[in-house]
Every structure is written in structure tokens, then in C-alpha cells.
Amino acid sequence: MNIFRLAGDMTHLISVLVLLLKIYATKSCSGISLKTQELYAMVFLARYLDLFSDFISLYNTVMKLVFIGSSLAIVWCMRYHRVVRRSYDRELDTFRYWILVGACFTLALVLHEKFSFQEVFWAFSIYLEAVAILPQLVLLQRSGNVDNLTGQYVFFLGAYRAFYILNWIYRYLTEPRFTRWISCVSGLVQTALYADFFYYYFISWKNNAKLQLPA
Amino acid sequence: VITDSAKDEL
């Protein structure tokens, strides 16, 4: 564990807490893409198949349970909670994400570290996470102004993988045999997808104005 | 089972 990875995990945790706060405090999920939440639930379920077979550390196990639990809870809330579900932007959140799921799974069948059930699903989860934010970014552009908590949620979600890139650079420099190309390339793509969001987020912060994404 | 599996990251 190094400081970059810890910062990345904490930033990721903060993004989840901000989203839970927004939904719980405002009893609303307006501006949040259910499809991105469902993609993230798939990412965590596919990535943490080793939850019960490989014990790495208490921290690792607890964080996996937190990410799986929170993503499923948010999906449940947005689908079935009688108050929250009414504020879901159903007509704006129309990204056909099964194309993304199919493409990522196909890529994982071709490109993986080892051809085993767990490794293919791990690679699938890495590729899927890289594009999981797309429905959310499309929804933000369609829904015009973005409320603060939603903007912060997306910001932290994007920042966490940027910390992971620093972690991979650090590990590459300090650990003799560390190579993880699948994570690194996907992590770069994932972070690059946030580039324009980060730009408009910075502008809104600098001008102390509402976050506006161009349609 | 404790492993130092390459997948030690979240």
C-alpha cells in the first residue's frame, strides 16, 4: 500500500459517501444516472469475485464489501425507493449501455492476464469501469445545470483513478516485476473521459459559478 | 486463504 493508492481509495470512498449523502439528504436522485450506477455494480461484482477466496487484508475485504454494498444499495434506492425513484430522470438517462457491456466482455475474452473465469471477469470489470461514467456524463450534458453534490460526486469519482495512475507509476518504479498494463491503459482512458468535465468543473470553481456543461 | 495475489488493489 502506498500513499497514492490510499488517497485513491479514500477519494473513491468519498465519492460514494457524497452520492449517498445527496440521495439521503435530498431524497432525490435527479441528475444521477441509474445506468452508471448499474454499470458500477457490475464492475464491483465482476472484480471482487475473489472476495471470499483470497484474503488479502482486512482493509481490502472491508472496502470491497463497502463498494459492492453501496453500489447495490444506490441501484435499489433509485429503482424501488418510493420517494427517490420519482426524481429519477428516466427520459434523459437513455444510454444503451448493453453495447458497452458486450464490447467490454468481448475485449476481456480476447485481452486478459490469464484465461480463467476469475481473470476474464477481472479484465471485464477493468474495461467496464473505464466507460461506466459515460451515461452519467451524457445525463449531465442533457440535464444542463448540475447540483453541487452531483458535481462533487463525479469529480471525486474521476479523481480516484487519477491517484491510481500515480500509484501504478510509483509501483512500477519501486517494485521489480510490477506490470499491470490492463489496469494502466484502462485507467488512463477512464481518467481521460473526465478531462472535459474536470475543465468545466475547474472553470465553475474559479468563477464561483454553477457548473454548466455545454449541451 | 492469504495470498499475495497480483490483485491486491481495489
mmCIF file with all atom_site columns, C-alpha atoms in Angstrom, chain A residues 5 53 55 113 122 167-168 171 180, chain B residues 1-3 5-10:
data_model
loop_
_atom_site.group_PDB
_atom_site.id
_atom_site.type_symbol
_atom_site.label_atom_id
_atom_site.label_alt_id
_atom_site.label_comp_id
_atom_site.label_asym_id
_atom_site.label_entity_id
_atom_site.label_seq_id
_atom_site.pdbx_PDB_ins_code
_atom_site.Cartn_x
_atom_site.Cartn_y
_atom_site.Cartn_z
_atom_site.occupancy
_atom_site.B_iso_or_equiv
_atom_site.pdbx_formal_charge
_atom_site.auth_seq_id
_atom_site.auth_comp_id
_atom_site.auth_asym_id
_atom_site.auth_atom_id
_atom_site.pdbx_PDB_model_num
ATOM 1  C CA . ARG A 1 5   ? -3.348  4.171   -3.654  1.00 0.00 ? 5   ARG A CA 1
ATOM 2  C CA . SER A 1 53  ? -11.489 -16.989 -1.820  1.00 0.00 ? 53  SER A CA 1
ATOM 3  C CA . PHE A 1 55  ? -7.974  -12.837 1.814   1.00 0.00 ? 55  PHE A CA 1
ATOM 4  C CA . GLU A 1 113 ? -3.762  -11.714 -17.972 1.00 0.00 ? 113 GLU A CA 1
ATOM 5  C CA . TRP A 1 122 ? -11.485 -9.114  -13.624 1.00 0.00 ? 122 TRP A CA 1
ATOM 6  C CA . ASN A 1 167 ? 0.127   4.543   -7.701  1.00 0.00 ? 167 ASN A CA 1
ATOM 7  C CA . TRP A 1 168 ? 0.918   2.421   -10.774 1.00 0.00 ? 168 TRP A CA 1
ATOM 8  C CA . ARG A 1 171 ? 4.832   0.694   -8.066  1.00 0.00 ? 171 ARG A CA 1
ATOM 9  C CA . ARG A 1 180 ? -0.264  -4.163  -14.986 1.00 0.00 ? 180 ARG A CA 1
ATOM 10 C CA . VAL B 2 1   ? -6.521  -18.246 2.342   1.00 0.00 ? 1   VAL B CA 1
ATOM 11 C CA . ILE B 2 2   ? -3.931  -15.483 2.471   1.00 0.00 ? 2   ILE B CA 1
ATOM 12 C CA . THR B 2 3   ? -2.341  -14.892 -0.927  1.00 0.00 ? 3   THR B CA 1
ATOM 13 C CA . SER B 2 5   ? -2.213  -12.307 -5.422  1.00 0.00 ? 5   SER B CA 1
ATOM 14 C CA . ALA B 2 6   ? -1.368  -9.694  -8.017  1.00 0.00 ? 6   ALA B CA 1
ATOM 15 C CA . LYS B 2 7   ? -4.901  -8.429  -7.496  1.00 0.00 ? 7   LYS B CA 1
ATOM 16 C CA . ASP B 2 8   ? -4.155  -6.635  -4.259  1.00 0.00 ? 8   ASP B CA 1
ATOM 17 C CA . GLU B 2 9   ? -5.744  -3.431  -5.479  1.00 0.00 ? 9   GLU B CA 1
ATOM 18 C CA . LEU B 2 10  ? -9.381  -2.457  -5.296  1.00 0.00 ? 10  LEU B CA 1
#
